[in-house]
XYZ file of C-alpha atoms in Angstrom:
607
model
C 0.000 0.000 0.000
C 1.348 3.445 -0.953
C 1.978 5.795 1.951
C 3.661 9.102 2.804
C 6.856 9.074 4.856
C 6.535 12.161 7.036
C 9.841 11.467 8.798
C 11.951 12.282 5.689
C 12.397 15.233 3.297
C 14.754 15.258 0.304
C 15.809 18.704 -0.867
C 18.467 20.146 -3.211
C 19.915 23.631 -2.913
C 20.277 25.374 -6.287
C 21.666 28.828 -7.005
C 24.016 30.863 -9.144
C 27.719 30.560 -8.283
C 28.711 32.531 -5.141
C 25.205 33.262 -3.868
C 25.926 31.379 -0.628
C 24.643 27.779 -1.006
C 27.520 26.093 0.784
C 27.566 28.677 3.601
C 23.830 28.091 4.113
C 24.383 24.329 4.416
C 27.154 25.055 6.976
C 24.718 26.991 9.161
C 21.982 24.341 8.913
C 24.482 21.667 9.969
C 25.780 23.753 12.871
C 22.365 24.774 14.200
C 20.868 21.290 13.964
C 23.522 19.936 16.340
C 25.387 17.850 13.749
C 28.746 18.900 15.192
C 29.860 18.601 18.822
C 30.012 21.947 20.637
C 33.818 21.753 20.867
C 34.379 20.370 17.329
C 36.675 22.322 15.016
C 34.754 22.933 11.785
C 36.117 24.614 8.681
C 34.128 27.251 6.796
C 32.257 25.866 3.764
C 32.739 22.354 5.106
C 30.910 20.844 2.084
C 33.576 22.107 -0.359
C 35.812 19.200 0.449
C 38.373 18.993 -2.346
C 41.389 21.298 -2.761
C 40.230 22.888 -6.007
C 36.845 23.793 -4.524
C 38.515 25.438 -1.529
C 40.973 27.404 -3.663
C 38.413 28.705 -6.136
C 35.560 29.096 -3.669
C 33.132 27.230 -5.927
C 31.289 23.918 -5.646
C 32.275 21.491 -8.422
C 30.817 18.150 -7.293
C 27.366 17.744 -5.776
C 27.466 16.317 -2.249
C 24.941 14.854 0.173
C 24.435 15.560 3.832
C 21.559 15.251 6.294
C 20.239 16.957 9.420
C 17.588 16.015 11.984
C 14.919 18.574 12.855
C 11.648 17.979 14.744
C 11.814 14.146 14.361
C 12.327 14.547 10.617
C 15.461 13.685 8.684
C 16.182 16.311 6.010
C 18.513 15.026 3.282
C 20.246 18.009 1.657
C 22.144 17.944 -1.635
C 24.547 20.839 -2.261
C 24.783 21.351 -6.026
C 27.328 23.275 -8.156
C 26.388 26.826 -9.108
C 28.295 27.014 -12.392
C 26.635 26.248 -15.745
C 29.620 24.100 -16.819
C 28.686 21.573 -14.118
C 25.020 21.465 -15.139
C 25.312 17.715 -15.710
C 25.774 17.305 -11.954
C 22.656 19.357 -11.203
C 20.347 17.697 -13.731
C 20.691 14.189 -12.388
C 20.722 15.240 -8.721
C 17.230 16.724 -9.141
C 15.960 13.155 -9.700
C 16.884 12.251 -6.114
C 14.888 15.034 -4.412
C 11.241 16.087 -3.999
C 11.849 19.825 -3.800
C 14.462 22.545 -4.138
C 15.619 25.618 -2.253
C 16.241 28.316 -4.856
C 18.819 30.650 -3.357
C 18.953 34.188 -4.769
C 21.308 37.004 -3.749
C 19.333 39.965 -2.318
C 21.509 42.387 -4.294
C 22.398 40.595 -7.550
C 18.991 38.999 -8.098
C 18.375 36.332 -10.771
C 21.548 35.379 -12.636
C 22.027 33.050 -15.635
C 22.637 29.921 -13.580
C 19.483 30.589 -11.524
C 17.520 30.475 -14.783
C 19.288 27.330 -16.040
C 18.782 25.225 -12.913
C 15.291 26.510 -12.139
C 14.161 25.537 -15.636
C 15.345 21.956 -15.015
C 13.568 21.843 -11.619
C 10.280 23.204 -13.004
C 10.343 20.737 -15.915
C 10.578 17.903 -13.376
C 7.647 19.473 -11.382
C 9.681 19.931 -8.210
C 8.313 22.110 -5.375
C 10.368 25.338 -4.986
C 11.055 27.350 -1.824
C 12.704 30.699 -2.653
C 15.407 31.850 -0.212
C 16.557 35.468 -0.555
C 20.073 35.313 0.907
C 22.468 38.091 2.010
C 19.660 40.453 3.114
C 22.182 42.160 5.407
C 24.278 43.118 2.382
C 24.669 46.797 1.526
C 22.359 47.698 -1.364
C 20.075 44.681 -0.779
C 16.738 45.029 -2.618
C 14.642 42.013 -1.542
C 11.279 43.301 -2.861
C 12.627 43.873 -6.398
C 14.435 40.530 -6.350
C 11.181 38.690 -5.498
C 9.520 40.444 -8.495
C 12.426 39.308 -10.707
C 12.038 35.725 -9.444
C 8.289 35.803 -10.184
C 8.966 37.124 -13.718
C 11.481 34.321 -14.210
C 8.979 31.666 -13.056
C 6.389 33.007 -15.526
C 8.964 33.194 -18.339
C 9.996 29.567 -17.727
C 6.362 28.389 -17.925
C 5.725 27.507 -14.259
C 2.224 26.175 -13.520
C -0.182 27.833 -11.026
C 0.943 25.677 -8.087
C 4.599 26.485 -8.710
C 3.883 30.246 -8.937
C 2.597 30.220 -5.341
C 6.109 29.804 -3.988
C 6.923 30.482 -0.304
C 9.708 33.032 0.407
C 12.234 32.973 3.247
C 14.731 35.798 3.897
C 18.125 34.816 5.262
C 21.707 35.741 5.942
C 23.650 32.486 5.803
C 26.842 34.135 7.018
C 25.162 35.626 10.102
C 23.139 32.446 10.687
C 19.539 33.742 10.732
C 16.395 33.423 8.589
C 12.894 34.911 8.819
C 9.659 35.324 6.907
C 10.061 39.126 6.939
C 12.760 41.072 5.034
C 13.194 43.473 7.981
C 14.287 40.987 10.675
C 18.030 40.967 11.383
C 18.287 38.315 14.086
C 17.199 34.806 14.982
C 18.250 31.398 13.713
C 17.581 28.949 10.874
C 14.292 27.605 12.285
C 11.965 29.600 9.951
C 13.815 28.118 6.963
C 13.712 24.558 8.338
C 9.994 24.944 9.155
C 9.353 26.131 5.579
C 11.087 23.005 4.249
C 8.885 20.724 6.404
C 5.680 22.584 5.442
C 6.268 23.073 1.714
C 8.437 20.220 0.445
C 6.400 17.062 -0.179
C 7.437 13.968 1.809
C 8.447 10.865 -0.203
C 5.508 8.761 -1.343
C 5.560 5.065 -2.206
C 4.983 1.446 -1.252
C 7.487 -0.121 1.176
C 6.224 -3.660 0.455
C 6.327 -3.446 -3.364
C 9.222 -4.970 -5.409
C 12.454 -3.006 -5.061
C 13.532 -0.193 -7.404
C 16.628 1.981 -6.776
C 17.754 4.602 -9.315
C 21.476 5.510 -9.120
C 22.082 9.182 -9.921
C 25.638 9.647 -8.687
C 28.864 7.718 -8.043
C 31.398 7.878 -5.250
C 34.686 6.060 -4.760
C 36.306 4.629 -1.661
C 39.865 3.228 -1.536
C 38.691 0.295 0.588
C 35.369 -0.776 -0.941
C 35.763 0.575 -4.510
C 32.869 2.122 -6.412
C 29.822 3.257 -4.492
C 26.463 3.916 -6.164
C 24.492 6.835 -4.691
C 20.763 6.787 -5.380
C 17.245 6.897 -4.098
C 14.907 4.043 -3.173
C 11.955 4.667 -5.508
C 9.931 1.608 -4.432
C 10.115 -1.174 -1.863
C 12.809 -1.869 0.747
C 16.498 -2.683 0.262
C 18.535 -4.775 2.720
C 22.235 -5.406 3.236
C 23.345 -8.651 1.548
C 20.292 -8.682 -0.768
C 20.527 -10.156 -4.273
C 19.303 -7.657 -6.900
C 19.210 -7.343 -10.679
C 21.136 -4.345 -12.066
C 19.512 -2.944 -15.223
C 22.200 -1.341 -17.368
C 21.694 1.739 -19.552
C 22.314 -0.363 -22.697
C 19.379 -2.675 -21.880
C 21.342 -5.650 -20.474
C 20.922 -6.979 -16.917
C 23.300 -8.442 -14.322
C 22.708 -10.300 -11.034
C 24.608 -8.582 -8.206
C 24.724 -8.535 -4.412
C 24.429 -5.456 -2.169
C 27.389 -6.109 0.128
C 27.140 -2.877 2.182
C 24.414 -0.272 2.566
C 24.976 3.266 3.873
C 22.923 6.395 4.575
C 24.077 9.981 5.102
C 24.207 11.208 8.695
C 25.673 14.711 8.844
C 28.831 14.599 6.744
C 29.471 10.887 7.243
C 28.296 7.706 5.551
C 26.818 5.431 8.213
C 26.262 1.720 7.586
C 22.619 0.590 7.899
C 20.881 -2.774 7.582
C 17.957 -1.628 5.420
C 16.392 1.408 3.754
C 12.918 2.019 2.344
C 11.039 4.239 -0.107
C 12.333 7.827 -0.235
C 15.684 7.166 1.469
C 18.888 8.357 -0.168
C 21.398 5.520 0.030
C 24.923 4.439 -0.930
C 25.534 0.882 -2.116
C 28.931 -0.843 -2.314
C 29.830 -4.226 -3.739
C 28.654 -3.638 -7.330
C 31.973 -3.279 -9.170
C 30.840 -1.928 -12.555
C 27.855 0.202 -11.479
C 27.199 3.305 -13.607
C 25.093 6.459 -13.367
C 21.523 6.062 -14.605
C 21.221 2.334 -13.813
C 18.404 0.763 -11.785
C 18.621 -1.996 -9.158
C 15.442 -4.114 -9.092
C 14.032 -7.162 -7.305
C 14.853 -10.368 -9.230
C 11.114 -11.223 -9.410
C 10.091 -7.821 -10.904
C 12.671 -6.304 -13.260
C 11.431 -2.827 -14.254
C 14.191 -0.305 -15.069
C 13.397 3.381 -14.478
C 13.961 5.961 -17.240
C 16.986 8.233 -16.699
C 17.037 11.922 -17.518
C 18.784 12.904 -20.753
C 21.861 14.927 -19.883
C 22.531 17.946 -22.138
C 25.217 17.399 -24.779
C 28.748 18.859 -24.463
C 29.390 22.104 -26.397
C 33.215 22.452 -26.381
C 35.988 19.986 -27.223
C 39.788 19.886 -26.846
C 42.443 17.416 -27.918
C 44.470 15.822 -25.109
C 47.828 14.767 -26.563
C 50.813 12.867 -25.156
C 53.598 15.347 -24.307
C 56.265 15.389 -27.037
C 58.101 18.601 -26.145
C 61.894 18.619 -25.559
C 61.180 18.694 -21.797
C 58.788 15.715 -21.917
C 58.991 13.207 -19.051
C 61.073 15.411 -16.741
C 58.352 16.468 -14.290
C 55.366 14.097 -14.528
C 54.804 10.609 -13.138
C 52.305 9.477 -15.803
C 53.441 10.369 -19.315
C 52.532 7.543 -21.713
C 49.481 7.334 -23.998
C 48.209 4.338 -21.987
C 48.307 6.384 -18.741
C 46.448 9.233 -20.451
C 43.847 6.942 -22.020
C 43.094 5.085 -18.767
C 42.725 8.327 -16.808
C 40.378 9.975 -19.339
C 38.102 6.936 -19.651
C 37.993 6.646 -15.840
C 36.815 10.295 -15.673
C 33.858 9.619 -17.987
C 32.502 6.966 -15.601
C 31.592 9.583 -12.978
C 31.500 12.770 -15.074
C 28.343 12.112 -17.105
C 28.348 15.303 -19.177
C 31.874 14.661 -20.509
C 32.753 12.588 -23.612
C 36.094 11.011 -24.593
C 36.729 9.750 -28.137
C 39.773 8.064 -29.626
C 41.264 9.655 -32.756
C 43.261 8.343 -35.756
C 46.464 8.384 -33.695
C 47.033 6.510 -30.449
C 48.547 9.501 -28.643
C 45.637 11.942 -29.091
C 42.146 11.878 -27.513
C 39.231 14.214 -28.183
C 37.596 15.307 -24.897
C 34.277 17.191 -24.987
C 32.689 19.062 -22.074
C 30.094 21.681 -21.157
C 32.488 24.651 -21.213
C 36.031 25.860 -20.668
C 35.760 25.669 -16.875
C 34.471 22.078 -17.044
C 37.575 21.058 -19.041
C 40.050 23.223 -17.107
C 39.003 21.596 -13.796
C 39.793 18.177 -15.329
C 43.176 19.456 -16.599
C 44.056 20.966 -13.196
C 42.984 17.780 -11.354
C 45.092 15.602 -13.669
C 48.222 17.715 -13.357
C 47.924 17.565 -9.556
C 47.734 13.790 -9.815
C 51.090 13.720 -11.638
C 49.977 13.560 -15.291
C 51.951 15.250 -18.052
C 50.264 15.970 -21.395
C 49.390 18.654 -23.950
C 46.056 20.203 -24.904
C 44.904 22.089 -27.990
C 42.806 25.261 -28.220
C 39.149 24.714 -27.192
C 36.770 24.395 -30.155
C 32.976 24.536 -30.171
C 31.005 21.517 -31.368
C 28.838 22.248 -34.414
C 25.675 20.350 -35.359
C 24.212 19.600 -38.786
C 20.426 19.786 -39.169
C 18.442 19.894 -42.452
C 21.603 20.786 -44.356
C 22.323 23.788 -42.088
C 25.248 24.196 -39.704
C 24.166 25.039 -36.149
C 26.423 26.356 -33.396
C 26.003 26.637 -29.599
C 24.860 30.031 -28.296
C 25.313 31.593 -24.865
C 23.241 34.068 -22.905
C 25.820 36.552 -21.603
C 24.896 38.828 -18.690
C 27.256 41.717 -17.977
C 27.282 44.249 -15.107
C 29.653 47.174 -15.741
C 30.051 50.754 -14.494
C 28.527 53.193 -16.994
C 31.821 54.538 -18.374
C 32.871 51.103 -19.695
C 29.679 50.268 -21.611
C 31.067 51.538 -24.968
C 34.207 49.327 -25.195
C 32.272 46.265 -23.951
C 29.487 46.659 -26.542
C 32.028 47.267 -29.306
C 34.030 44.120 -28.479
C 30.958 41.891 -28.061
C 29.503 43.278 -31.319
C 32.675 42.297 -33.208
C 32.271 38.764 -31.795
C 28.722 38.495 -33.261
C 26.949 39.275 -29.984
C 23.423 40.720 -30.146
C 22.107 43.006 -27.394
C 18.866 41.594 -25.925
C 18.273 43.778 -22.902
C 19.762 46.808 -21.177
C 19.014 48.567 -17.897
C 20.592 50.559 -15.086
C 21.004 49.519 -11.476
C 21.186 51.623 -8.321
C 24.744 52.734 -7.782
C 25.431 53.631 -11.423
C 26.152 50.185 -12.909
C 24.649 49.105 -16.235
C 23.087 45.669 -16.756
C 23.505 44.242 -20.299
C 22.194 40.970 -21.751
C 23.578 39.552 -25.007
C 23.086 36.461 -27.116
C 26.484 35.449 -28.445
C 28.014 32.346 -30.122
C 30.018 30.202 -27.651
C 33.135 30.538 -29.817
C 32.870 34.345 -29.563
C 33.459 34.041 -25.806
C 36.623 31.931 -26.058
C 39.430 34.266 -25.056
C 37.123 37.179 -24.227
C 37.198 37.134 -20.411
C 40.748 38.528 -20.136
C 39.937 41.300 -22.673
C 36.772 42.109 -20.722
C 38.754 42.502 -17.497
C 41.204 44.849 -19.265
C 38.426 46.908 -20.890
C 36.603 47.424 -17.569
C 39.721 47.852 -15.371
C 38.597 44.786 -13.405
C 35.271 46.406 -12.428
C 32.984 44.303 -14.643
C 31.131 41.095 -13.794
C 30.242 38.661 -16.577
C 28.218 35.441 -16.400
C 27.097 33.148 -19.153
C 24.785 30.180 -19.613
C 24.136 27.854 -22.560
C 21.140 29.021 -24.609
C 20.648 26.299 -27.242
C 21.802 25.961 -30.844
C 21.253 28.501 -33.642
C 22.350 28.858 -37.252
C 26.069 29.562 -37.846
C 26.729 33.301 -37.474
C 29.807 33.639 -39.721
C 33.536 33.984 -39.081
C 34.792 35.733 -35.950
C 38.217 37.361 -35.642
C 39.117 36.742 -32.007
C 42.828 37.033 -31.279
C 44.386 40.221 -32.636
C 47.986 39.735 -31.524
C 50.757 37.265 -32.318
C 53.154 35.342 -30.070
C 56.767 35.890 -29.046
C 58.473 32.567 -29.839
C 61.830 31.305 -28.511
C 64.691 30.991 -30.992
C 66.805 28.302 -29.275
C 66.847 25.915 -26.324
C 68.538 27.244 -23.198
C 67.835 29.401 -20.165
C 66.291 32.877 -20.347
C 68.630 35.720 -19.335
C 67.917 39.233 -18.115
C 69.879 40.652 -21.081
C 67.901 38.623 -23.631
C 64.551 39.527 -22.031
C 65.542 43.215 -21.800
C 66.050 43.287 -25.569
C 62.736 41.466 -26.138
C 60.402 43.312 -23.751
C 59.842 46.248 -26.164
C 58.232 43.809 -28.624
C 55.244 43.022 -26.400
C 54.155 41.514 -23.076
C 56.387 38.825 -21.524
C 55.124 35.732 -19.658
C 58.456 34.634 -18.095
C 61.300 36.130 -16.083
C 65.060 35.389 -16.220
C 66.478 31.959 -15.294
C 63.629 29.930 -16.837
C 64.525 26.880 -18.986
C 63.058 27.337 -22.506
C 63.149 25.424 -25.794
C 62.898 26.335 -29.470
C 59.267 26.976 -30.436
C 58.104 27.762 -26.873
C 55.917 30.874 -26.471
C 57.193 33.362 -23.880
C 55.040 36.418 -24.577
C 52.383 38.210 -26.571
C 53.595 40.307 -29.509
C 52.293 43.868 -29.820
C 51.573 43.300 -33.544
C 49.339 40.787 -35.305
C 52.224 38.465 -36.205
C 54.517 35.943 -34.546
C 58.111 37.008 -33.929
C 61.071 34.821 -33.018
C 63.394 36.259 -30.332
C 66.540 35.081 -28.624
C 65.725 35.341 -24.913
C 68.805 33.298 -23.982
C 71.217 35.898 -25.396
C 74.094 36.787 -23.040
C 75.968 40.087 -22.913
C 79.413 39.860 -24.500
C 82.229 40.151 -22.006
C 84.640 42.933 -23.059
C 87.104 45.024 -21.131
C 85.624 48.254 -22.484
C 83.515 50.269 -20.074
C 81.092 53.047 -21.005
C 79.158 55.335 -18.707
C 75.425 54.643 -18.891
C 75.498 51.347 -20.816
C 76.500 49.321 -17.746
C 73.561 50.419 -15.597
C 71.369 47.640 -14.213
C 68.872 46.353 -16.794
C 65.324 47.239 -15.792
C 62.907 44.417 -16.621
C 59.140 44.850 -16.688
C 57.583 42.234 -14.336
C 56.233 39.316 -16.431
C 52.504 38.519 -16.673
C 51.828 35.075 -15.186
C 48.929 33.407 -17.003
C 46.542 31.098 -15.138
C 45.435 27.819 -16.712
C 42.167 29.354 -18.028
C 43.976 32.414 -19.406
C 46.488 30.151 -21.165
C 43.665 28.065 -22.690
C 42.056 31.261 -23.984
C 45.347 32.690 -25.290
C 46.621 29.873 -27.506
C 45.835 29.900 -31.234
C 44.904 27.044 -33.558
C 48.587 26.315 -34.359
C 49.609 26.308 -30.698
C 49.443 23.869 -27.764
C 49.483 24.053 -23.995
C 52.017 21.796 -22.269
C 50.675 20.732 -18.854
C 52.975 19.214 -16.216
C 52.701 18.987 -12.403
C 55.314 21.770 -12.124
C 54.600 24.084 -15.072
C 52.134 25.258 -17.690
C 54.010 26.140 -20.893
C 52.706 27.543 -24.174
C 54.292 26.293 -27.399
C 53.904 26.168 -31.153
C 52.599 22.816 -32.483
C 55.560 22.838 -34.947
C 58.620 23.817 -32.917
C 61.132 24.449 -35.742
C 60.932 27.887 -37.387
C 61.913 26.454 -40.828
C 59.168 23.815 -40.620
C 56.595 26.474 -39.668
C 57.627 28.623 -42.649
C 57.321 25.648 -45.017
C 53.865 24.874 -43.633
C 52.812 28.516 -44.107
C 53.980 28.557 -47.744
C 52.154 25.278 -48.458
C 48.895 26.849 -47.257
C 49.505 29.999 -49.283
């Protein structure tokens, strides 16, 4: 018999990046007594890996739970960046409702729109939380109007439009039903979750069905499937049938069963309808598969994850410095690592190419791929990557390309240069308005390839005062050629070590990326040329030793400090005939063809 389980609620927290999701989860954990009173707890405790801590963003969705008024609330913290949308889409299958977190000053941002659309399509109940109401310039009433407009625009039904609103300051640890309160605790928010989010509904005695929406890994027990019990009851040691995504089935045994208690996985003997569980003992479990009772095999449909929009080639390192810094350098190492990534990263694709030392990796955006690159280099891998390229589609004889909705906030005096640059990259202005405080709000529709390499230019054009956010906005007809990079590279003439004298003679030609005493090789890129052409310079040149002295010429050489490029900036900088060499110690830019003569021959062949 089907029944409601009033002792459980499953809820996901969705929001734009940096609107305070993880801080809110921190406060809910602290105030529900999850930690001991004397326990040392880090800030943003849910951001558990190094990259998340460094960048201050959530990359992987994570589960936790709290107990409040005899009810267990399972909370899933989801990423706030559009590039990790694949994480969000499948996590929504595990929950019955969502907390939509919106900044009281910034209002609805692109990622809010993206994730909310997914939640509404799946008919999830939404509780709107206006966070950071203590922030200077907060405008909660206007933000609620914006949220309502967004709900209507995304086609919400009448029930969904009647959304409850809670005002909160996650950092200060209070929430209320009135925008004017500035004290209290998280109880009003927790009460809203209990009142408005539907409890799980199902039959505990029916044949088992568990849908796995996420994967975890443990060094001791191997792969762990994370999912939700959709029907029936699951027990430790139970024999089940695993329905694969390709239609085949396999008899497996549930060796261990866990549930989330606070931040830990706790072993349990059984779980029933509506529980979020972890299962170990199934060695080749994958995302989207269903575990069923042997006497009633009925696989559940899995949500279709959006396709990748950007691809890069990952190539075995063949530079003169290859193998000096990395632990894993062979094509077999690279292949194994990339195919292992695809098992848990559902919105990424890896394809083999004509050669054994090159793999085509496709993802949801530059950040999605750069996080993989950064993770691999920290694990000791050494490899090269090509410039990111967008993935085109063919439909009815027409070429379609991915488009982005770009939302820009800039002070008024910088609007001209920004509009000019985005216009040259085939961007179309959709909306424009002014905000309190003199900033201008611009919305553009722009091809994804027009944004590759634009972020660094945007920061220069706005003196670092602009904010830009983008979100995938579907495919449209090809918009024509775009001239993106306007400057050439400064290329090294010979292998050696850079000297102050050589760099001093080169720095007038453009912007340098390295200082003196850096090992370099022929064909390596050490700067950006001021003109639209590549130039070859000898940065290893030493001053001739003579016994002649002249006043003035022997003064200390004054070098301009070099610009150090981050991984993302390097990915945006390289051209089609250039590669990025990634090692645990260094990120180097280089020409695909290192020899100057060979490059010239290639150029003449094309001409």
